[in-house]
Amino acid sequence: MTPLKKSPHPAELCRVRNDVSQKEPRSAPAGPFACARSELSVLLCQSILNLPPRSQAVMNSHLRLQPNQRRSCARFLRFTLVWLIPLGCFAQQAPAPQQDPVPQQVSMPQDSCAFSAPGRCAIEIARDQTGILTSPFRMHKKDLLWLAPLAAATGAAFAFDHKTLDRVSTDPSQVNAFRQTSNFTGLYVPLATIGTTWMAGTFTHNDHLRETGVLGAEALVDTMLFTSLVKFGTNRVRPKATGPFPESGEFWPDGRHYSGGDSFPSGHTAMAFAFAHVIADEYPGWKIKLAVYSLAAATAAARVGGREHFPSDVLVGGAVGYLIGGYVYNHRSASSRNYVTFSPIVGGKTFGVSLVFSRSHDDGAAESSAP
């Protein structure tokens, strides 16, 4: 009867593999799965060799598995090999994310919204509206940090709405001047900027300019749709250019729909702040931010000066537009897409995993290791 061969100690196998690998240089892995097998072997061998002798003996005794245990272990290792380790190898083979904050290097996805593809734009706007309308269900306690001050400011504005409008001039020339100013800063400037950036980006093949125009237009459409829905639901009566009247400022006067009940919130102000947020995120320099937010604030002041809205209307409109502009940029911009690099760390007596979170540009990278 032939005696059974004693299984070699795992550390001995690894020492042999280690000696061979030192004598013969390894060729680069042919692909993610070959890389996966190589990385997995290196990790296992390095971990065994770095264990103290007593731990190696204990490990050797526990590696004598029953057939069913071997099959379970094989399935687990196969899952790790096929799905987890290739992810790390692929991330290592992929080019490093761009650290140069040059806007022209941003590339828009092929399936993103574009003026030449209105169908995709309609789908994205529908998704935006779904996300915006369902956002209250995803609120967290930390949102109270901005919700509470906004609610307090809105309540104070409501309390002084009529007193503020009483101080606003009813002179027709001044009222018309303010209204024309608000149309210029809150509507014409954003539309002209959107058209100019999109055309310039298209003709010069500048993806960043083109994205600015597309996202600006998407933010305006999203804001217009959302504010129209809120206007219809609140049905607040606008102030009169000639002075106060009984129904002015009321919500659903006499319990019926009022034909002029579209005061809350201010659509011009909301669109101005949505546009400003997109531009400020696309071009985060302080001069650009100062210019676009000053333009939005001027729109809000002009809507009150033109007796088109109450202060509470423009306050809530500005907040709504700012949030929608940020939502569109964070969900649609190419530069807001995160990249994760997964790679093993082997050295000394420890090994671990390195996760590198980065963005395509502007934001650099932050690295964390899980031992």
Short mmCIF file of C-alpha atoms in Angstrom, two decimals:
data_model
loop_
_atom_site.label_atom_id
_atom_site.label_comp_id
_atom_site.label_asym_id
_atom_site.label_seq_id
_atom_site.Cartn_x
_atom_site.Cartn_y
_atom_site.Cartn_z
CA MET A 1 0.00 0.00 0.00
CA THR A 2 1.47 3.32 -1.08
CA PRO A 3 1.76 5.74 1.83
CA LEU A 4 0.01 9.08 1.43
CA LYS A 5 2.27 12.00 0.71
CA LYS A 6 2.38 14.61 3.40
CA SER A 7 1.08 17.96 2.26
CA PRO A 8 3.86 20.55 2.19
CA HIS A 9 3.70 23.42 4.63
CA PRO A 10 2.10 26.52 3.03
CA ALA A 11 5.08 28.61 4.05
CA GLU A 12 7.43 26.20 2.24
CA LEU A 13 5.43 26.56 -0.96
CA CYS A 14 5.55 30.31 -0.65
CA ARG A 15 9.27 30.31 0.03
CA VAL A 16 9.84 28.26 -3.11
CA ARG A 17 7.61 30.61 -5.10
CA ASN A 18 9.37 33.60 -3.61
CA ASP A 19 12.84 32.20 -4.45
CA VAL A 20 11.80 31.46 -8.02
CA SER A 21 10.24 34.90 -8.46
CA GLN A 22 13.45 36.54 -7.25
CA LYS A 23 15.59 34.54 -9.70
CA GLU A 24 13.29 34.89 -12.69
CA PRO A 25 11.74 38.29 -13.39
CA ARG A 26 7.99 38.12 -13.84
CA SER A 27 6.47 39.39 -17.03
CA ALA A 28 3.65 41.88 -16.85
CA PRO A 29 0.19 40.33 -16.50
CA ALA A 30 -1.57 39.86 -19.80
CA GLY A 31 -4.87 41.21 -18.55
CA PRO A 32 -7.04 41.95 -15.51
CA PHE A 33 -7.68 38.28 -14.69
CA ALA A 34 -4.01 37.26 -15.04
CA CYS A 35 -3.13 40.24 -12.93
CA ALA A 36 -5.76 39.13 -10.43
CA ARG A 37 -4.22 35.67 -10.05
CA SER A 38 -0.75 37.14 -9.64
CA GLU A 39 -1.82 39.73 -7.09
CA LEU A 40 -3.81 37.18 -5.11
CA SER A 41 -0.83 34.80 -4.96
CA VAL A 42 1.54 37.55 -3.87
CA LEU A 43 -0.84 38.72 -1.15
CA LEU A 44 -1.36 35.21 0.22
CA CYS A 45 2.34 34.29 0.16
CA GLN A 46 3.48 37.56 1.68
CA SER A 47 0.94 37.25 4.46
CA ILE A 48 2.04 33.66 5.25
CA LEU A 49 5.75 34.45 5.18
CA ASN A 50 5.27 37.39 7.53
CA LEU A 51 3.46 35.28 10.14
CA PRO A 52 5.41 34.03 13.18
CA PRO A 53 6.29 30.27 13.19
CA ARG A 54 3.59 29.38 15.73
CA SER A 55 0.91 31.11 13.66
CA GLN A 56 2.14 29.32 10.55
CA ALA A 57 1.81 25.96 12.32
CA VAL A 58 -1.72 26.78 13.42
CA MET A 59 -2.59 27.89 9.90
CA ASN A 60 -1.16 24.66 8.46
CA SER A 61 -3.34 22.57 10.77
CA HIS A 62 -6.46 24.50 9.81
CA LEU A 63 -5.78 24.16 6.09
CA ARG A 64 -6.55 20.43 6.18
CA LEU A 65 -10.08 20.85 4.87
CA GLN A 66 -12.82 18.37 4.14
CA PRO A 67 -13.95 18.07 0.48
CA ASN A 68 -17.12 20.11 1.03
CA GLN A 69 -15.10 22.76 2.86
CA ARG A 70 -12.65 22.88 -0.03
CA ARG A 71 -15.52 23.45 -2.48
CA SER A 72 -16.93 26.29 -0.36
CA CYS A 73 -13.51 27.86 -0.04
CA ALA A 74 -12.95 27.50 -3.79
CA ARG A 75 -16.24 29.23 -4.58
CA PHE A 76 -15.35 32.08 -2.22
CA LEU A 77 -11.89 32.50 -3.73
CA ARG A 78 -13.35 32.29 -7.25
CA PHE A 79 -15.75 35.11 -6.43
CA THR A 80 -12.91 37.19 -5.01
CA LEU A 81 -10.69 36.43 -7.97
CA VAL A 82 -13.27 37.14 -10.65
CA TRP A 83 -14.90 40.27 -9.21
CA LEU A 84 -12.85 42.02 -6.55
CA ILE A 85 -9.20 41.61 -7.53
CA PRO A 86 -9.70 42.37 -11.27
CA LEU A 87 -11.27 45.64 -10.18
CA GLY A 88 -8.01 46.62 -8.51
CA CYS A 89 -5.92 45.47 -11.48
CA PHE A 90 -8.11 47.34 -13.94
CA ALA A 91 -7.84 50.49 -11.80
CA GLN A 92 -4.06 50.14 -11.83
CA GLN A 93 -3.97 49.71 -15.61
CA ALA A 94 -6.31 52.65 -16.22
CA PRO A 95 -4.71 56.07 -16.74
CA ALA A 96 -4.51 58.27 -13.69
CA PRO A 97 -7.23 60.93 -13.37
CA GLN A 98 -6.32 64.35 -14.67
CA GLN A 99 -5.02 66.69 -11.97
CA ASP A 100 -4.67 69.63 -14.32
CA PRO A 101 -7.67 71.91 -13.74
CA VAL A 102 -7.75 73.07 -17.36
CA PRO A 103 -11.46 73.16 -18.25
CA GLN A 104 -10.89 72.21 -21.90
CA GLN A 105 -9.87 68.68 -20.87
CA VAL A 106 -13.31 67.83 -19.56
CA SER A 107 -15.16 65.46 -21.85
CA MET A 108 -18.92 65.21 -21.87
CA PRO A 109 -20.40 61.70 -21.94
CA GLN A 110 -21.79 60.63 -25.28
CA ASP A 111 -25.22 59.90 -23.81
CA SER A 112 -25.58 63.27 -22.05
CA CYS A 113 -28.08 65.98 -22.86
CA ALA A 114 -27.30 68.13 -25.89
CA PHE A 115 -29.27 70.60 -27.98
CA SER A 116 -28.80 68.26 -30.93
CA ALA A 117 -30.47 65.44 -28.96
CA PRO A 118 -33.69 66.86 -27.47
CA GLY A 119 -34.95 63.39 -26.62
CA ARG A 120 -32.09 62.75 -24.21
CA CYS A 121 -32.59 66.21 -22.73
CA ALA A 122 -36.26 65.45 -22.09
CA ILE A 123 -35.32 62.20 -20.35
CA GLU A 124 -32.75 63.93 -18.15
CA ILE A 125 -35.13 66.75 -17.25
CA ALA A 126 -37.78 64.17 -16.31
CA ARG A 127 -35.21 62.46 -14.09
CA ASP A 128 -34.30 65.82 -12.59
CA GLN A 129 -37.91 66.58 -11.76
CA THR A 130 -38.35 63.17 -10.17
CA GLY A 131 -35.26 63.69 -8.05
CA ILE A 132 -36.25 67.23 -7.09
CA LEU A 133 -39.83 66.33 -6.16
CA THR A 134 -38.74 63.33 -4.10
CA SER A 135 -35.84 65.12 -2.39
CA PRO A 136 -37.81 65.78 0.84
CA PHE A 137 -37.91 62.01 1.42
CA ARG A 138 -34.09 61.92 1.39
CA MET A 139 -33.52 64.66 3.93
CA HIS A 140 -31.19 64.19 6.90
CA LYS A 141 -30.81 65.89 10.23
CA LYS A 142 -27.84 67.86 8.94
CA ASP A 143 -30.17 69.58 6.45
CA LEU A 144 -31.65 71.47 9.40
CA LEU A 145 -28.46 73.53 9.41
CA TRP A 146 -29.74 75.39 6.36
CA LEU A 147 -33.47 74.64 6.52
CA ALA A 148 -33.96 76.23 9.94
CA PRO A 149 -32.33 79.58 9.02
CA LEU A 150 -34.20 79.61 5.70
CA ALA A 151 -37.54 78.99 7.43
CA ALA A 152 -36.81 81.71 9.99
CA ALA A 153 -35.81 84.21 7.29
CA THR A 154 -38.90 83.34 5.22
CA GLY A 155 -41.17 83.82 8.24
CA ALA A 156 -39.61 87.21 8.96
CA ALA A 157 -39.99 88.20 5.31
CA PHE A 158 -43.67 87.21 5.34
CA ALA A 159 -44.21 89.38 8.41
CA PHE A 160 -42.77 92.45 6.66
CA ASP A 161 -43.97 91.81 3.10
CA HIS A 162 -46.66 94.49 3.02
CA LYS A 163 -44.66 97.03 5.01
CA THR A 164 -41.79 96.63 2.56
CA LEU A 165 -44.03 97.05 -0.47
CA ASP A 166 -45.55 100.18 1.09
CA ARG A 167 -42.09 101.77 0.91
CA VAL A 168 -41.58 100.84 -2.74
CA SER A 169 -42.36 103.59 -5.20
CA THR A 170 -45.46 103.31 -7.36
CA ASP A 171 -44.13 105.79 -9.91
CA PRO A 172 -44.74 104.17 -13.31
CA SER A 173 -41.35 105.11 -14.74
CA GLN A 174 -39.46 103.61 -11.78
CA VAL A 175 -41.63 100.51 -11.73
CA ASN A 176 -41.06 99.92 -15.44
CA ALA A 177 -37.33 100.52 -15.08
CA PHE A 178 -37.07 97.90 -12.35
CA ARG A 179 -39.14 95.43 -14.35
CA GLN A 180 -37.00 95.86 -17.44
CA THR A 181 -33.87 95.46 -15.32
CA SER A 182 -35.15 92.22 -13.80
CA ASN A 183 -36.01 90.87 -17.24
CA PHE A 184 -32.52 91.75 -18.45
CA THR A 185 -30.56 90.29 -15.51
CA GLY A 186 -32.83 87.35 -14.76
CA LEU A 187 -33.80 86.23 -18.25
CA TYR A 188 -31.94 87.83 -21.16
CA VAL A 189 -28.42 87.58 -19.72
CA PRO A 190 -28.74 83.89 -18.76
CA LEU A 191 -30.26 82.97 -22.12
CA ALA A 192 -27.63 84.91 -24.06
CA THR A 193 -24.83 83.36 -22.00
CA ILE A 194 -26.21 79.87 -22.48
CA GLY A 195 -26.47 80.30 -26.24
CA THR A 196 -23.04 81.90 -26.53
CA THR A 197 -21.21 79.29 -24.46
CA TRP A 198 -22.89 76.41 -26.24
CA MET A 199 -22.18 77.79 -29.72
CA ALA A 200 -18.59 78.71 -28.84
CA GLY A 201 -17.98 75.30 -27.27
CA THR A 202 -19.48 73.50 -30.26
CA PHE A 203 -17.54 75.40 -32.93
CA THR A 204 -14.22 75.35 -31.03
CA HIS A 205 -14.66 71.76 -29.75
CA ASN A 206 -14.44 73.01 -26.17
CA ASP A 207 -16.41 70.49 -24.12
CA HIS A 208 -16.31 72.62 -20.99
CA LEU A 209 -17.93 75.62 -22.66
CA ARG A 210 -20.49 73.39 -24.33
CA GLU A 211 -21.30 71.68 -21.04
CA THR A 212 -21.76 75.08 -19.38
CA GLY A 213 -24.37 76.04 -21.94
CA VAL A 214 -26.20 72.72 -21.77
CA LEU A 215 -26.28 72.57 -17.97
CA GLY A 216 -27.32 76.20 -17.75
CA ALA A 217 -30.25 75.54 -20.07
CA GLU A 218 -31.18 72.38 -18.17
CA ALA A 219 -31.12 74.26 -14.87
CA LEU A 220 -33.39 76.98 -16.26
CA VAL A 221 -35.91 74.47 -17.60
CA ASP A 222 -35.91 72.51 -14.34
CA THR A 223 -36.39 75.71 -12.36
CA MET A 224 -39.18 76.98 -14.58
CA LEU A 225 -41.08 73.68 -14.33
CA PHE A 226 -40.70 73.42 -10.56
CA THR A 227 -41.59 77.05 -9.80
CA SER A 228 -44.62 76.84 -12.10
CA LEU A 229 -45.85 73.85 -10.12
CA VAL A 230 -45.35 75.67 -6.81
CA LYS A 231 -47.00 78.82 -8.16
CA PHE A 232 -50.05 76.82 -9.15
CA GLY A 233 -50.20 75.11 -5.76
CA THR A 234 -49.80 78.24 -3.64
CA ASN A 235 -51.82 80.67 -5.80
CA ARG A 236 -50.51 83.80 -4.11
CA VAL A 237 -51.75 87.09 -5.51
CA ARG A 238 -49.11 89.47 -6.85
CA PRO A 239 -48.75 93.04 -5.63
CA LYS A 240 -50.18 95.77 -7.83
CA ALA A 241 -47.99 98.28 -9.61
CA THR A 242 -50.38 101.07 -8.62
CA GLY A 243 -50.46 100.25 -4.91
CA PRO A 244 -51.92 97.83 -2.36
CA PHE A 245 -55.31 96.17 -2.75
CA PRO A 246 -57.21 93.71 -0.49
CA GLU A 247 -56.24 90.41 -2.14
CA SER A 248 -52.58 91.31 -2.63
CA GLY A 249 -50.28 88.79 -0.95
CA GLU A 250 -53.03 86.32 -0.04
CA PHE A 251 -52.85 82.60 -0.78
CA TRP A 252 -55.96 81.19 -2.45
CA PRO A 253 -58.14 84.27 -1.80
CA ASP A 254 -61.75 83.35 -1.05
CA GLY A 255 -60.79 79.69 -1.43
CA ARG A 256 -60.73 79.86 -5.21
CA HIS A 257 -58.07 79.99 -7.87
CA TYR A 258 -57.07 83.57 -8.60
CA SER A 259 -56.02 84.43 -12.15
CA GLY A 260 -53.07 86.51 -10.96
CA GLY A 261 -52.00 84.08 -8.26
CA ASP A 262 -48.48 83.32 -9.44
CA SER A 263 -46.44 85.44 -7.05
CA PHE A 264 -44.85 82.72 -4.91
CA PRO A 265 -42.04 82.01 -5.55
CA SER A 266 -40.32 84.43 -7.91
CA GLY A 267 -39.53 82.63 -11.15
CA HIS A 268 -37.07 85.25 -12.41
CA THR A 269 -35.10 85.14 -9.17
CA ALA A 270 -35.10 81.35 -9.10
CA MET A 271 -33.80 81.10 -12.66
CA ALA A 272 -31.16 83.75 -12.00
CA PHE A 273 -29.79 81.86 -8.99
CA ALA A 274 -29.97 78.49 -10.75
CA PHE A 275 -27.96 79.91 -13.63
CA ALA A 276 -25.53 81.57 -11.22
CA HIS A 277 -24.91 78.32 -9.35
CA VAL A 278 -24.10 76.41 -12.53
CA ILE A 279 -21.70 79.11 -13.76
CA ALA A 280 -20.05 79.43 -10.35
CA ASP A 281 -19.46 75.68 -10.20
CA GLU A 282 -18.18 75.44 -13.76
CA TYR A 283 -15.83 78.40 -13.22
CA PRO A 284 -15.08 78.47 -9.48
CA GLY A 285 -12.99 81.65 -9.43
CA TRP A 286 -14.09 84.26 -6.91
CA LYS A 287 -14.51 86.96 -9.58
CA ILE A 288 -16.93 84.81 -11.55
CA LYS A 289 -18.86 83.93 -8.40
CA LEU A 290 -19.08 87.58 -7.37
CA ALA A 291 -20.33 88.59 -10.81
CA VAL A 292 -23.02 85.92 -11.26
CA TYR A 293 -24.37 86.04 -7.72
CA SER A 294 -24.43 89.85 -7.80
CA LEU A 295 -26.45 89.60 -10.99
CA ALA A 296 -28.86 87.19 -9.31
CA ALA A 297 -29.19 89.42 -6.23
CA ALA A 298 -29.86 92.40 -8.49
CA THR A 299 -32.64 90.40 -10.14
CA ALA A 300 -34.24 89.71 -6.76
CA ALA A 301 -34.08 93.37 -5.74
CA ALA A 302 -35.46 94.50 -9.10
CA ARG A 303 -38.43 92.13 -8.84
CA VAL A 304 -39.41 93.78 -5.55
CA GLY A 305 -38.63 97.27 -6.84
CA GLY A 306 -40.79 96.60 -9.88
CA ARG A 307 -43.65 95.55 -7.57
CA GLU A 308 -43.79 92.13 -9.19
CA HIS A 309 -43.12 90.17 -5.99
CA PHE A 310 -42.95 90.38 -2.23
CA PRO A 311 -39.62 89.95 -0.39
CA SER A 312 -40.61 86.45 0.73
CA ASP A 313 -41.26 85.50 -2.90
CA VAL A 314 -37.74 86.40 -4.01
CA LEU A 315 -36.15 84.89 -0.90
CA VAL A 316 -37.71 81.48 -1.47
CA GLY A 317 -37.22 81.79 -5.22
CA GLY A 318 -33.51 82.42 -4.75
CA ALA A 319 -33.17 79.42 -2.45
CA VAL A 320 -35.07 77.18 -4.86
CA GLY A 321 -32.98 78.27 -7.83
CA TYR A 322 -29.72 77.86 -5.94
CA LEU A 323 -30.64 74.32 -4.90
CA ILE A 324 -31.80 73.30 -8.38
CA GLY A 325 -28.67 74.72 -10.00
CA GLY A 326 -26.52 72.73 -7.60
CA TYR A 327 -28.59 69.61 -8.21
CA VAL A 328 -28.15 69.84 -11.98
CA TYR A 329 -24.41 70.44 -11.75
CA ASN A 330 -23.78 67.65 -9.24
CA HIS A 331 -25.78 65.11 -11.26
CA ARG A 332 -24.90 66.11 -14.83
CA SER A 333 -21.46 67.69 -14.89
CA ALA A 334 -18.59 65.57 -16.17
CA SER A 335 -16.25 67.05 -13.54
CA SER A 336 -18.50 65.95 -10.68
CA ARG A 337 -18.14 62.25 -11.48
CA ASN A 338 -16.06 60.43 -8.91
CA TYR A 339 -13.39 57.85 -9.65
CA VAL A 340 -12.27 55.15 -7.22
CA THR A 341 -8.93 53.35 -7.50
CA PHE A 342 -8.60 50.08 -5.59
CA SER A 343 -5.16 48.52 -5.09
CA PRO A 344 -3.49 46.16 -2.60
CA ILE A 345 -0.63 47.25 -0.35
CA VAL A 346 2.06 44.67 0.53
CA GLY A 347 5.12 45.51 2.56
CA GLY A 348 6.93 44.67 5.76
CA LYS A 349 4.81 42.58 8.08
CA THR A 350 1.49 44.03 7.02
CA PHE A 351 -0.67 44.21 3.98
CA GLY A 352 -3.83 46.13 3.24
CA VAL A 353 -5.97 47.87 0.66
CA SER A 354 -5.60 51.38 -0.74
CA LEU A 355 -8.67 53.29 -1.90
CA VAL A 356 -8.08 56.52 -3.80
CA PHE A 357 -11.13 58.74 -4.34
CA SER A 358 -10.65 61.39 -6.99
CA ARG A 359 -12.47 63.55 -9.50
CA SER A 360 -11.69 64.15 -13.11
CA HIS A 361 -10.24 67.59 -12.34
CA ASP A 362 -10.28 70.45 -9.85
CA ASP A 363 -10.65 68.39 -6.72
CA GLY A 364 -7.43 66.43 -6.48
CA ALA A 365 -7.55 63.16 -4.59
CA ALA A 366 -7.95 61.95 -1.05
CA GLU A 367 -6.47 58.60 -0.12
CA SER A 368 -7.37 56.23 2.68
CA SER A 369 -5.98 52.81 3.55
CA ALA A 370 -7.80 49.91 5.16
CA PRO A 371 -5.31 47.57 6.86
#
